[in-house]
mmCIF file of C-alpha atoms in Angstrom:
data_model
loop_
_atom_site.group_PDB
_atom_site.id
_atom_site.type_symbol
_atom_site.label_atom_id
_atom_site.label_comp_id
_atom_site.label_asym_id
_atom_site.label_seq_id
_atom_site.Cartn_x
_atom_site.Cartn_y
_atom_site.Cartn_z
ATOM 1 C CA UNK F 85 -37.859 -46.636 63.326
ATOM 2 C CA UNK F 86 -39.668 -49.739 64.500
ATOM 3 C CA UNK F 87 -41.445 -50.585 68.192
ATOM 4 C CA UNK F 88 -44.258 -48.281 68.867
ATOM 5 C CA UNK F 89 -45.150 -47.619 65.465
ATOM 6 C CA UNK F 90 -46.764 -51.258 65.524
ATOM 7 C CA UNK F 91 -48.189 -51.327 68.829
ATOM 8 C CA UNK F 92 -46.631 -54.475 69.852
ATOM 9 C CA UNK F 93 -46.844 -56.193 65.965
ATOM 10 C CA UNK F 94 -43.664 -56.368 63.936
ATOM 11 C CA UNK F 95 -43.095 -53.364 62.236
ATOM 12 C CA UNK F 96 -40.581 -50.890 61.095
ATOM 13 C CA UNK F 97 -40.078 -47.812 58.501
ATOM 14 C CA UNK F 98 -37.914 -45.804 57.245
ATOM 15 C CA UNK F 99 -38.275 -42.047 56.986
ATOM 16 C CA UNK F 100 -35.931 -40.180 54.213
ATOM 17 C CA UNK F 101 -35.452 -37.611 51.539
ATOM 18 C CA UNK F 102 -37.212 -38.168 48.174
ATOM 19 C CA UNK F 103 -33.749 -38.564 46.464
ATOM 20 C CA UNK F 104 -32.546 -41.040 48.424
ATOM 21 C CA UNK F 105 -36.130 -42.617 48.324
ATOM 22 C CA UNK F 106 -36.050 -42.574 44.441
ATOM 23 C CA UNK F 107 -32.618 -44.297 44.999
ATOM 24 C CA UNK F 108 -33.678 -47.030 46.841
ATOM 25 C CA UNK F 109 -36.843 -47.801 44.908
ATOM 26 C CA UNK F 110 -34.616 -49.345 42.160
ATOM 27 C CA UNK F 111 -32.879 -51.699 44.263
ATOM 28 C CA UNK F 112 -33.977 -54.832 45.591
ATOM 29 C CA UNK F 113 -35.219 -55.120 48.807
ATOM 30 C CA UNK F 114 -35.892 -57.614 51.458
ATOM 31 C CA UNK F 115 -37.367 -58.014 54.971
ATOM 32 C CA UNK F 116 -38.743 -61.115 56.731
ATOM 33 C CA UNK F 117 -41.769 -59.008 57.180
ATOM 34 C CA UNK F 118 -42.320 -57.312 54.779
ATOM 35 C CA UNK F 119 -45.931 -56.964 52.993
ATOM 36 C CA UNK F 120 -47.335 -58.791 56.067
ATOM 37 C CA UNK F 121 -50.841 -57.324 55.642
ATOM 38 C CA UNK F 122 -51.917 -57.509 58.930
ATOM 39 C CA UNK F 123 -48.785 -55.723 60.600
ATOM 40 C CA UNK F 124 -49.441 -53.098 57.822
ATOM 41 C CA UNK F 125 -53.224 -52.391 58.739
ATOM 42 C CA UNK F 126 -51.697 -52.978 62.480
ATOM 43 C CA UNK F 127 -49.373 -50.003 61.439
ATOM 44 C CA UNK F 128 -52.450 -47.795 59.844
ATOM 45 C CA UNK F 129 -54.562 -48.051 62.642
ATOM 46 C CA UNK F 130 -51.646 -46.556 64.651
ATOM 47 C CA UNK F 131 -51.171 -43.879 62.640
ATOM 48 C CA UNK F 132 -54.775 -43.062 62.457
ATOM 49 C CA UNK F 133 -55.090 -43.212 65.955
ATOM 50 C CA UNK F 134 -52.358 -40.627 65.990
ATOM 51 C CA UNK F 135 -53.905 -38.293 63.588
ATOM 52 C CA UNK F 136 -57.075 -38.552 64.741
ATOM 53 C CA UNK F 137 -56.182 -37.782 68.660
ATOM 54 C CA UNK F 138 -53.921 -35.167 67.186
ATOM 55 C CA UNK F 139 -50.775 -36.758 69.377
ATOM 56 C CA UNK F 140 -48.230 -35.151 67.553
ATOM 57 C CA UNK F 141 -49.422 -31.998 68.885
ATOM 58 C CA UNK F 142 -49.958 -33.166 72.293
ATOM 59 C CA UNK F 143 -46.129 -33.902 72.464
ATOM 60 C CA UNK F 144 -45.005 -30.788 71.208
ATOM 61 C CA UNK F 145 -47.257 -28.896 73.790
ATOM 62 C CA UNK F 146 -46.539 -31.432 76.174
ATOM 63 C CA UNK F 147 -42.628 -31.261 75.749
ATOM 64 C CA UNK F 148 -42.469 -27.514 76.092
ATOM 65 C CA UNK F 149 -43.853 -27.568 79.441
ATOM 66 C CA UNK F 150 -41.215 -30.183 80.573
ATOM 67 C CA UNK F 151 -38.699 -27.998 79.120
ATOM 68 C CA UNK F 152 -39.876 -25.211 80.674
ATOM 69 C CA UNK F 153 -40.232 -27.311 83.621
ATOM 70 C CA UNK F 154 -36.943 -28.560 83.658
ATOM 71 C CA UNK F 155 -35.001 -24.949 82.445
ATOM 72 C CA UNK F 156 -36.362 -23.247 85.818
ATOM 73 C CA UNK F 157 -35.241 -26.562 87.677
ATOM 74 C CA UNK F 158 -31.844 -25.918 86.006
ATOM 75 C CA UNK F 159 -31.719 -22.287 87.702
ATOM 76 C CA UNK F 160 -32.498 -24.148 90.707
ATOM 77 C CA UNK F 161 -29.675 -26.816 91.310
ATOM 78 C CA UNK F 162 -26.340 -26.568 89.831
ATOM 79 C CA UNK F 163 -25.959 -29.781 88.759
ATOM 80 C CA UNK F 164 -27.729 -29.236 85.991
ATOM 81 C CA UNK F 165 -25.917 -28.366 82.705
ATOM 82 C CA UNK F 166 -27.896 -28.850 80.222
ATOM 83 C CA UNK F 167 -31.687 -29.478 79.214
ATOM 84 C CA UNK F 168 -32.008 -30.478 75.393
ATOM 85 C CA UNK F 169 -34.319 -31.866 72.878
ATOM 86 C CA UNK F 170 -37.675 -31.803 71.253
ATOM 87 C CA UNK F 171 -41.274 -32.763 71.900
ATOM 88 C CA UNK F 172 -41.007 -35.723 74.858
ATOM 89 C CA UNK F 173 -37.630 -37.056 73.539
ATOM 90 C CA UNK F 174 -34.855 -34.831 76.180
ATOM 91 C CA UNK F 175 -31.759 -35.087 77.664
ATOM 92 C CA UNK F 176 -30.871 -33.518 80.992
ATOM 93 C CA UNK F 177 -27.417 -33.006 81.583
ATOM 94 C CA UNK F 178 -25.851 -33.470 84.789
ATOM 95 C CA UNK F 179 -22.474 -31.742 85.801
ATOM 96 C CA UNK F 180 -20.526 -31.359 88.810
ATOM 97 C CA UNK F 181 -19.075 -27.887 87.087
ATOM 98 C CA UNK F 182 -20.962 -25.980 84.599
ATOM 99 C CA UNK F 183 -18.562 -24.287 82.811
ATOM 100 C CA UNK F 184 -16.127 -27.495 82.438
ATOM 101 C CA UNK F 185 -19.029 -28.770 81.526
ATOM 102 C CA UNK F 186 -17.230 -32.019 83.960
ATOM 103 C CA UNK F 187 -19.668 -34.936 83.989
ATOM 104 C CA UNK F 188 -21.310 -35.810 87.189
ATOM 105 C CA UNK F 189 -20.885 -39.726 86.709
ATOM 106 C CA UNK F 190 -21.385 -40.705 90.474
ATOM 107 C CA UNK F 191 -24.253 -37.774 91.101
ATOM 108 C CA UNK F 192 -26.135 -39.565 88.154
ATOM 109 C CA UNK F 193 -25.502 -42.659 89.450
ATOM 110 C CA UNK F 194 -27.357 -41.885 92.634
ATOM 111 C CA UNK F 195 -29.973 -39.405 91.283
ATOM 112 C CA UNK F 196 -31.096 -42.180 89.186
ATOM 113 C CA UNK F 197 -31.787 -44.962 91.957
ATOM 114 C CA UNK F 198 -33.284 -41.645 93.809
ATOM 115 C CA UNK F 199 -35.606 -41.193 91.405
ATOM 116 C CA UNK F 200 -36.515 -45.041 90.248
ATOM 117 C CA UNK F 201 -37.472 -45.304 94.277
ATOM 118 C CA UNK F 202 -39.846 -42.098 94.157
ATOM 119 C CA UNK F 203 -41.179 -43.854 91.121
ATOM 120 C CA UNK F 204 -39.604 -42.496 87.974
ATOM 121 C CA UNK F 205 -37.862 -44.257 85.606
ATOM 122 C CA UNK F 206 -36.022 -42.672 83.316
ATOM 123 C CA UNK F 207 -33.119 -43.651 80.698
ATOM 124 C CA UNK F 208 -29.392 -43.059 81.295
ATOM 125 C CA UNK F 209 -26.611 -42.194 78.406
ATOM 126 C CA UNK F 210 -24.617 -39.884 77.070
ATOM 127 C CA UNK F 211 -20.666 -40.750 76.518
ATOM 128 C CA UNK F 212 -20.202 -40.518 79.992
ATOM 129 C CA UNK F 213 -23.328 -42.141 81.247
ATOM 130 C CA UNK F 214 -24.744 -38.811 82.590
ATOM 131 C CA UNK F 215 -27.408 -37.654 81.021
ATOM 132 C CA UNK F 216 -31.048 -38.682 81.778
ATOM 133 C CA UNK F 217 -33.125 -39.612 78.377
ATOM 134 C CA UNK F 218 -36.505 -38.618 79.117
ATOM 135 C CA UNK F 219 -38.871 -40.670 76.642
ATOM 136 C CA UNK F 220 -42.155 -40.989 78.032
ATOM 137 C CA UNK F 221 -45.209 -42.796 76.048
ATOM 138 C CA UNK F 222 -47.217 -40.558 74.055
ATOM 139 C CA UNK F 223 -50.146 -40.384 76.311
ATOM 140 C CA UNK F 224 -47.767 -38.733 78.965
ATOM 141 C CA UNK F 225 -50.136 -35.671 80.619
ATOM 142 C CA UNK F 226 -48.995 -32.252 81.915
ATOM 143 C CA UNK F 227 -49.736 -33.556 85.511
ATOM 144 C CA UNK F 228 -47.092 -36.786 84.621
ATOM 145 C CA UNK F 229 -44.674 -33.832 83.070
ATOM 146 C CA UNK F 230 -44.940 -32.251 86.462
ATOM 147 C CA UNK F 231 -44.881 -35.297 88.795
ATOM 148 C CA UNK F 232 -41.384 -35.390 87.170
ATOM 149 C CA UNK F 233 -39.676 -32.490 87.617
ATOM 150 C CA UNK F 234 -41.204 -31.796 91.127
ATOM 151 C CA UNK F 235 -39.722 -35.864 91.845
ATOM 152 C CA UNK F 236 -35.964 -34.672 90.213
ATOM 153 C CA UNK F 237 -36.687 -31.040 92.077
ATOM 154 C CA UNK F 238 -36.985 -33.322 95.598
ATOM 155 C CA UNK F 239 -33.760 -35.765 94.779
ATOM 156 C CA UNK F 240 -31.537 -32.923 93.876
ATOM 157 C CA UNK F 241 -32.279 -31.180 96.814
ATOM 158 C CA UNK F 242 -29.364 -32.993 98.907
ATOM 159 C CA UNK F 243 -26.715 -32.005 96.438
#
């Protein structure tokens, strides 16, 4: 994992089992940045600041409001196959058929300019490019969770 976890310096890690830890630790290693000491107190800091404003927490509270959120939004529009994930990293599948399961290519298509012009951005994937990754920054609120699902509640409302 890398990006956030330096706030903005060059950093990465690697989280794993202790057996293939003890594994690795007898093999050379190399990394143009590693041992920088000032990405690795850049990289503390972060993780203190986590700790200390408990954020971990905050995203699994966080999350399961969006997922509640976005489960009574999926009893509300069709389109809606799926809602998946954990903490503030979800996927909301879109389908023109539930029980196929078809993918609603062109609906996400169009639900996702909706949306980017009401002033949500979210990410697009999935093998057939329609499911919406929701990834918000840690410091995403309740109110933000709920600014979200009311903004996909208004741009489904036309299918």
């Amino acid at each position: 994992m890398a990006k956030g976890i330096g706030n903005g310096l060059p950093l990465g890690a690697v989280v794993t089992t202790p057996e293939i830890a003890s594994v690795m630790a007898q093999k050379i290693q190399f990394n143009t940045f590693g041992g920088n000491p000032v990405c690795s107190a850049g990289g503390l800091a972060v993780l203190k600041v986590l700790d200390k404003e408990k954020r971990q927490a905050h995203c699994a509270d966080i999350g399961a409001h969006l997922v509640e959120r976005l489960k009574s939004l999926q009893q509300k529009h069709e389109i809606i196959g799926d809602v998946r994930g954990r903490g503030l990293m979800l996927g909301v599948e879109l389908v023109t058929d539930r029980t196929e399961k078809t993918p609603a290519k062109a609906e996400t298509a169009v639900l996702f300019e909706k949306l980017k012009d009401l002033g949500v951005l979210v990410g697009k994937g999935g093998l057939h490019g329609n499911v919406f990754r929701i990834k918000p920054p840690m410091c995403f609120s309740k109110d933000d969770a709920d600014f979200l699902v009311d903004a996909m509640d208004y741009a489904m409302s036309g299918f």
